[in-house]
Structures are given as C-alpha cells and as structure tokens.
Amino acid sequence: MKVRIHVSLKNGVLDPQGRAIHHALDGMGFAGISDVRAGRLIELEVDHTVTDEALDAMCRNLLANMVIENYRIERVA
Amino acid sequence: MAFTAAVITFPGSNCDRDLAVAIEQVCGGTVHRVWHGDAALPAGLDFIALPGGFSYGDYLRSGAMAARSPVMRAVIDEAARGVAVLGVCNGFQVLTEAGLLPGALMRNAGIRFVCREVPLRVENNQSLFTARYGAGQRIVIPVAHHDGNFFADEETLDRIEGEGRVAFRYDEPVNGSQRGIAGVLNAGGNVLGMMPHPERMIEAAQGGSDGRALFESVLAGLNVAA
C-alpha cells in the first residue's frame, strides 16, 4: 500500500522558496497568482501492519518539523 | 582532571577538524573525534561540539537526519546532565532538530547562500559560552550557510529573550532571522547553538580572533585544567 505524506509550512511562516517561485512565475508572464507556498511530498510503500499511529509518529518525529510544518497523511489504495 | 572534549562527525560534516583544532589550541586537554554511528561517547566529557557542514546532504531538512543518529541519544543524555554542548552552523541545525534548542533554521530569506564575515553583538555575556566577552561587545565572525534563518513563534521568542537566552544577535541583516538571532542558549545555559563559526576566528592568521573568547569562556566556566 502506498502512503503519501504531504508536508507544508504552517501559516505565518515565511516561505522564501515559495516567494522565489512566485517571482519566477511572474517573470515568465503567468498572471493572477496571489501566493505560492512550497511543500514536500513523501511517498511510503508500507504493508498492512503499519498503523495510523505509527504513520503519525513518523511524521511528528522525523518527516515534519512541528515547529514550522504541518503534515497530512493520505493512504492511497 | 584535564579538559576533555568530543567533536562529533556526521556524514557530510566539513568543519569538524577546524572545530577540533580550535578547541585543542584554545582549551588544550584532549579532543576526541567521535563518529555519528557510535552509540556511546567517551567517559568524562566536559564539552561536546557539533560541527558545521552538510550532514546527510541536508536531505529532508538541514540537520534532520543527523539529529536522529545513534550518537545524538548520548549527546541528549549528556546535555541533560549539564555537559556543555556547542553546535555551530549545521551543528545548530542538528540541536534544534534534536529538540535541545527551540526554533528552527529555515532557508535564508534572500534565498542565497551567505558566506562572509558578519558583525555580531554579544547579547548575553553571563553565559558559560560568552563570559569572556564584554556586554554588548561587537565582534566579527564568519558565516557560511543556506539555512540560517532562525524562526520561532512570538511566544517562544519573547520567552527566550526574557530569559536572556539570545547569546548573539546579528548587527546587520544577514539571513532574515527573527529578531536578528544568531545564537541561542537552552534553558539550562549549557547548550549553545549559533550559525556563525567561532572556530574560524581564533588567531590573527585567520583574519581575526573574535571567536577565541568563546572557547576561553567554556574553559574558564567549566573550571577544569587545560
């Protein structure tokens, strides 16, 4: 089974990378973008023994930095 | 007891030797070089130093992997016992990732890698690491980092400021750090993380010696023979 971990910056945390991407898109002529935030997608291939609690612990203890980031766990069938 | 220190080397550390040489030259005594995969530290340590570099290629987040390496369990235990722990640059990132220091080091606000000498203010000269500096002294120490932008929420910032835990502050804009914070102490005052590299400024041949007093402070504060 595939699990996707979506890691994103918390609201209020300045995102220099997102801002640079935004600036580049503007420079390329893409209009109408009000904000860009860059995150990270981590895909895990796991077996059925991996519990939601374990996935949550993985996120809190390594995959996301809880000081600056949020995470969302998505189990893909 | 002679002064006994350890410098940890992670895969991708590149300032470990400089740090060991600086400690040897200023503090004397014995400096052990310890590999990150070691589960135990040498006995009787006075001082543990985590060097700059790019541990694990900065994968996931700077310092994230190194903070979970076997030796860090022992470093966390030693820190809890009151052993002095210094993290420089990547070492600072590792200490925040390990939860020994508050906040996080994010990508520099200007996106660019910053590699130059920067002026700092010694904000707290009462700490184990800064007692040999003057209050508010202006010093010049080099930085070399991509992820040195210190972030913590307002409540945390207010708390660490109120407790005198900001050891050093940039005296000009460098990387977007909240409140210009360049170096932070833990609540016990025995753990310091800083982005600037004091080990690169310990003698005139390096262009200055403003980093020397940091190591002198540790030696004097620990009250062990050199």
Coordinates of C-alpha atoms in Angstrom, one line a residue:
Chain A
M1 CA 0.0 0.0 0.0
K2 CA 1.2 3.5 -0.8
V3 CA 1.0 6.3 1.7
R4 CA 1.6 9.9 0.8
I5 CA 2.8 12.3 3.4
H6 CA 2.1 15.9 2.5
V7 CA 4.4 18.3 4.4
S8 CA 3.6 22.0 4.2
L9 CA 4.8 25.2 6.1
K10 CA 2.5 26.4 8.8
N11 CA 0.6 29.6 8.2
G12 CA 2.5 32.6 9.2
V13 CA 5.9 31.0 8.5
L14 CA 7.7 32.9 5.8
D15 CA 8.5 30.8 2.8
P16 CA 11.5 32.2 0.9
Q17 CA 11.3 29.4 -1.7
G18 CA 7.7 29.9 -2.4
R19 CA 8.3 33.6 -2.8
A20 CA 11.2 32.9 -5.3
I21 CA 9.0 30.6 -7.3
H22 CA 6.2 33.2 -7.3
H23 CA 8.7 35.8 -8.5
A24 CA 9.9 33.4 -11.3
L25 CA 6.3 32.7 -12.4
D26 CA 5.6 36.4 -12.5
G27 CA 8.7 36.9 -14.6
M28 CA 7.6 34.3 -17.1
G29 CA 4.4 36.2 -17.6
F30 CA 1.9 34.0 -15.7
A31 CA -0.6 36.4 -14.2
G32 CA -3.2 36.1 -11.5
I33 CA -1.1 34.3 -8.8
S34 CA -1.5 35.8 -5.4
D35 CA 0.7 33.5 -3.4
V36 CA 3.0 30.4 -3.7
R37 CA 3.9 28.1 -0.9
A38 CA 6.4 25.2 -1.5
G39 CA 6.0 21.9 0.4
R40 CA 7.2 18.4 0.2
L41 CA 5.6 15.1 -0.8
I42 CA 7.0 11.9 0.7
E43 CA 5.7 8.6 -0.6
L44 CA 6.0 5.4 1.5
E45 CA 5.3 1.9 0.4
V46 CA 4.0 0.1 3.5
D47 CA 2.4 -3.2 4.4
H48 CA -0.8 -3.7 6.4
T49 CA 1.0 -3.8 9.8
V50 CA 1.8 -0.1 9.6
T51 CA -0.8 1.6 11.7
D52 CA -2.1 5.2 11.5
E53 CA -0.5 5.8 14.9
A54 CA 2.9 4.7 13.5
L55 CA 2.5 6.9 10.5
D56 CA 1.6 9.8 12.8
A57 CA 4.7 9.1 14.9
M58 CA 6.9 9.0 11.8
C59 CA 5.6 12.4 10.8
R60 CA 6.0 14.0 14.2
N61 CA 9.4 12.5 14.9
L62 CA 11.1 12.9 11.6
L63 CA 9.2 13.7 8.4
A64 CA 7.9 17.0 9.5
N65 CA 9.4 19.6 11.8
M66 CA 6.5 20.6 14.1
V67 CA 8.0 24.0 14.8
I68 CA 7.4 25.1 11.3
E69 CA 5.5 22.5 9.3
N70 CA 2.1 20.7 9.2
Y71 CA 1.6 17.3 7.7
R72 CA -1.3 15.4 6.2
I73 CA -1.3 11.6 5.8
E74 CA -3.1 10.1 2.7
R75 CA -3.5 6.4 2.3
V76 CA -3.6 5.6 -1.4
A77 CA -5.5 2.4 -2.2
Chain B
M1 CA 41.1 16.4 35.5
A2 CA 42.3 17.7 32.2
F3 CA 39.8 19.3 29.9
T4 CA 38.1 16.6 27.8
A5 CA 36.1 17.4 24.7
A6 CA 34.5 15.5 21.9
V7 CA 33.8 16.7 18.3
I8 CA 31.1 14.7 16.5
T9 CA 31.5 13.9 12.8
F10 CA 28.4 13.2 10.8
P11 CA 28.5 12.0 7.2
G12 CA 28.8 15.4 5.4
S13 CA 30.3 17.4 8.3
N14 CA 33.1 19.5 7.0
C15 CA 34.1 21.8 9.9
D16 CA 34.8 19.0 12.3
R17 CA 38.6 19.2 12.1
D18 CA 38.6 23.1 12.3
L19 CA 36.5 22.8 15.4
A20 CA 38.7 20.2 17.0
V21 CA 41.8 22.3 16.2
A22 CA 40.3 25.4 17.7
I23 CA 39.3 23.5 20.9
E24 CA 42.8 22.0 21.2
Q25 CA 44.5 25.3 20.6
V26 CA 42.4 27.4 23.0
C27 CA 41.4 24.9 25.6
G28 CA 44.2 22.3 25.5
G29 CA 43.4 18.9 27.0
T30 CA 42.1 16.0 24.9
V31 CA 39.7 16.3 22.0
H32 CA 38.1 13.0 21.0
R33 CA 36.8 12.7 17.4
V34 CA 33.5 10.7 17.5
W35 CA 31.7 9.2 14.6
H36 CA 27.9 9.7 14.5
G37 CA 27.2 6.0 14.4
D38 CA 28.8 5.4 17.8
A39 CA 26.1 4.8 20.4
A40 CA 28.4 5.9 23.3
L41 CA 30.5 8.9 24.0
P42 CA 33.9 8.8 25.7
A43 CA 33.7 8.9 29.5
G44 CA 34.3 12.1 31.5
L45 CA 33.5 14.7 28.8
D46 CA 33.4 18.4 29.7
F47 CA 32.5 19.7 26.3
I48 CA 30.7 18.3 23.2
A49 CA 30.9 20.2 19.9
L50 CA 28.7 19.6 16.8
P51 CA 30.4 21.0 13.7
G52 CA 29.3 22.8 10.6
G53 CA 28.8 21.1 7.3
F54 CA 26.1 19.4 5.3
S55 CA 25.2 16.3 7.3
Y56 CA 23.3 13.8 5.1
G57 CA 23.5 16.3 2.3
D58 CA 20.9 18.4 4.1
Y59 CA 18.3 15.8 2.9
L60 CA 14.7 16.3 4.2
R61 CA 15.8 19.3 6.3
S62 CA 19.2 20.6 7.4
G63 CA 20.2 18.6 10.4
A64 CA 17.1 16.4 10.5
M65 CA 18.8 13.1 9.8
A66 CA 21.9 13.8 12.0
A67 CA 19.6 14.7 14.9
R68 CA 18.3 11.0 14.8
S69 CA 21.7 9.4 14.5
P70 CA 22.8 7.0 17.3
V71 CA 25.3 9.3 18.9
M72 CA 22.7 12.0 19.5
R73 CA 20.9 9.9 22.1
A74 CA 24.1 10.1 24.1
V75 CA 24.5 13.8 23.4
I76 CA 21.0 14.5 24.6
D77 CA 21.7 12.5 27.8
E78 CA 25.0 14.4 28.4
A79 CA 23.3 17.7 27.8
A80 CA 20.7 16.7 30.4
R81 CA 23.5 16.0 32.9
G82 CA 24.8 19.6 32.3
V83 CA 27.7 18.9 30.0
A84 CA 28.5 21.9 27.8
V85 CA 27.3 21.4 24.2
L86 CA 28.1 23.7 21.3
G87 CA 26.5 23.4 17.9
V88 CA 28.0 25.6 15.1
C89 CA 26.1 26.1 11.8
N90 CA 24.9 22.7 10.8
G91 CA 25.5 21.7 14.5
F92 CA 23.0 24.4 15.5
Q93 CA 20.5 23.0 13.0
V94 CA 21.1 19.5 14.5
L95 CA 20.5 20.8 18.0
T96 CA 17.2 22.4 17.1
E97 CA 16.1 19.3 15.2
A98 CA 17.0 17.2 18.2
G99 CA 14.9 19.4 20.4
L100 CA 17.8 20.6 22.6
L101 CA 17.2 24.1 21.4
P102 CA 14.0 26.0 20.5
G103 CA 13.0 27.1 17.0
A104 CA 14.1 26.0 13.5
L105 CA 16.6 27.2 10.9
M106 CA 14.9 27.9 7.7
R107 CA 16.1 28.8 4.2
N108 CA 17.8 32.3 4.2
A109 CA 15.2 35.0 3.5
G110 CA 17.3 36.1 0.4
I111 CA 17.4 32.5 -0.9
R112 CA 21.1 32.8 -1.5
F113 CA 23.9 31.0 0.4
V114 CA 25.6 33.6 2.6
C115 CA 29.4 33.3 3.0
R116 CA 31.1 36.3 4.6
E117 CA 32.2 37.9 7.8
V118 CA 29.3 39.4 9.8
P119 CA 29.2 41.7 12.8
L120 CA 27.5 40.3 15.9
R121 CA 26.5 41.7 19.3
V122 CA 27.1 39.7 22.4
E123 CA 23.7 39.9 23.9
N124 CA 24.3 37.9 27.0
N125 CA 27.9 37.9 28.4
Q126 CA 26.9 36.0 31.5
S127 CA 26.7 32.6 30.0
L128 CA 29.1 29.7 30.0
F129 CA 30.0 30.4 26.4
T130 CA 30.2 34.2 26.5
A131 CA 31.6 35.2 29.9
R132 CA 34.9 36.3 28.4
Y133 CA 33.2 38.8 26.1
G134 CA 32.0 42.3 27.2
A135 CA 28.3 43.1 27.5
G136 CA 27.1 44.2 24.1
Q137 CA 30.5 43.8 22.6
R138 CA 30.6 43.9 18.8
I139 CA 32.6 41.1 17.3
V140 CA 33.1 39.8 13.7
I141 CA 32.7 36.2 12.9
P142 CA 32.2 34.5 9.5
V143 CA 29.0 32.8 8.5
A144 CA 28.6 30.2 5.7
H145 CA 25.1 28.9 5.4
H146 CA 22.0 28.5 3.3
D147 CA 19.6 27.7 6.1
G148 CA 20.3 30.1 8.9
N149 CA 17.1 32.0 9.1
F150 CA 16.1 31.4 12.7
F151 CA 12.3 31.0 13.2
A152 CA 10.3 30.5 16.4
D153 CA 6.8 31.7 17.2
E154 CA 6.3 35.0 19.0
E155 CA 5.7 33.4 22.4
T156 CA 8.9 31.4 22.2
L157 CA 10.8 34.4 21.0
D158 CA 9.5 36.5 23.9
R159 CA 10.4 33.8 26.3
I160 CA 14.0 33.2 25.2
E161 CA 14.6 36.9 25.0
G162 CA 13.2 37.4 28.5
E163 CA 15.3 34.6 29.9
G164 CA 18.5 36.0 28.4
R165 CA 18.9 33.1 26.1
V166 CA 19.8 35.1 23.0
A167 CA 23.6 34.8 23.2
F168 CA 24.4 36.6 19.9
R169 CA 22.5 38.8 17.6
Y170 CA 23.4 39.9 14.0
D171 CA 24.4 43.6 13.9
E172 CA 23.2 43.9 10.3
P173 CA 20.7 41.9 8.1
V174 CA 22.2 38.5 7.2
N175 CA 19.6 35.9 6.6
G176 CA 16.1 37.0 7.8
S177 CA 16.4 35.5 11.3
Q178 CA 13.6 36.5 13.6
R179 CA 14.9 39.4 15.8
G180 CA 18.3 39.0 14.3
I181 CA 19.0 36.0 16.4
A182 CA 22.4 34.4 15.6
G183 CA 22.9 32.2 18.7
V184 CA 20.6 30.7 21.3
L185 CA 21.1 29.0 24.6
N186 CA 18.9 26.3 26.2
A187 CA 17.1 26.9 29.5
G188 CA 19.9 25.4 31.5
G189 CA 22.5 27.6 29.8
N190 CA 24.8 24.6 29.0
V191 CA 23.8 24.2 25.3
L192 CA 24.5 26.9 22.7
G193 CA 23.7 26.9 19.0
M194 CA 25.0 29.5 16.6
M195 CA 25.2 30.0 12.9
P196 CA 28.5 32.0 12.8
H197 CA 31.7 30.0 13.0
P198 CA 33.8 31.0 16.0
E199 CA 36.4 28.3 15.2
R200 CA 37.3 30.2 12.1
M201 CA 38.4 33.2 14.1
I202 CA 40.7 32.1 16.8
E203 CA 44.0 33.6 15.7
A204 CA 45.3 36.5 13.6
A205 CA 46.3 34.3 10.7
Q206 CA 42.6 33.6 10.2
G207 CA 41.9 37.3 9.9
G208 CA 40.8 37.8 13.4
S209 CA 40.4 36.2 16.8
D210 CA 36.9 37.2 17.9
G211 CA 35.9 33.6 18.2
R212 CA 38.6 32.8 20.7
A213 CA 36.9 34.2 23.8
L214 CA 34.0 31.7 23.3
F215 CA 36.3 28.7 23.8
E216 CA 38.2 30.6 26.6
S217 CA 34.8 31.2 28.3
V218 CA 34.0 27.5 28.2
L219 CA 37.3 26.5 29.6
A220 CA 37.1 29.1 32.4
G221 CA 33.5 28.4 33.1
L222 CA 34.0 24.6 33.5
N223 CA 36.9 25.2 35.9
V224 CA 39.0 22.3 34.7
A225 CA 42.7 22.4 34.0
A226 CA 43.8 22.9 30.4

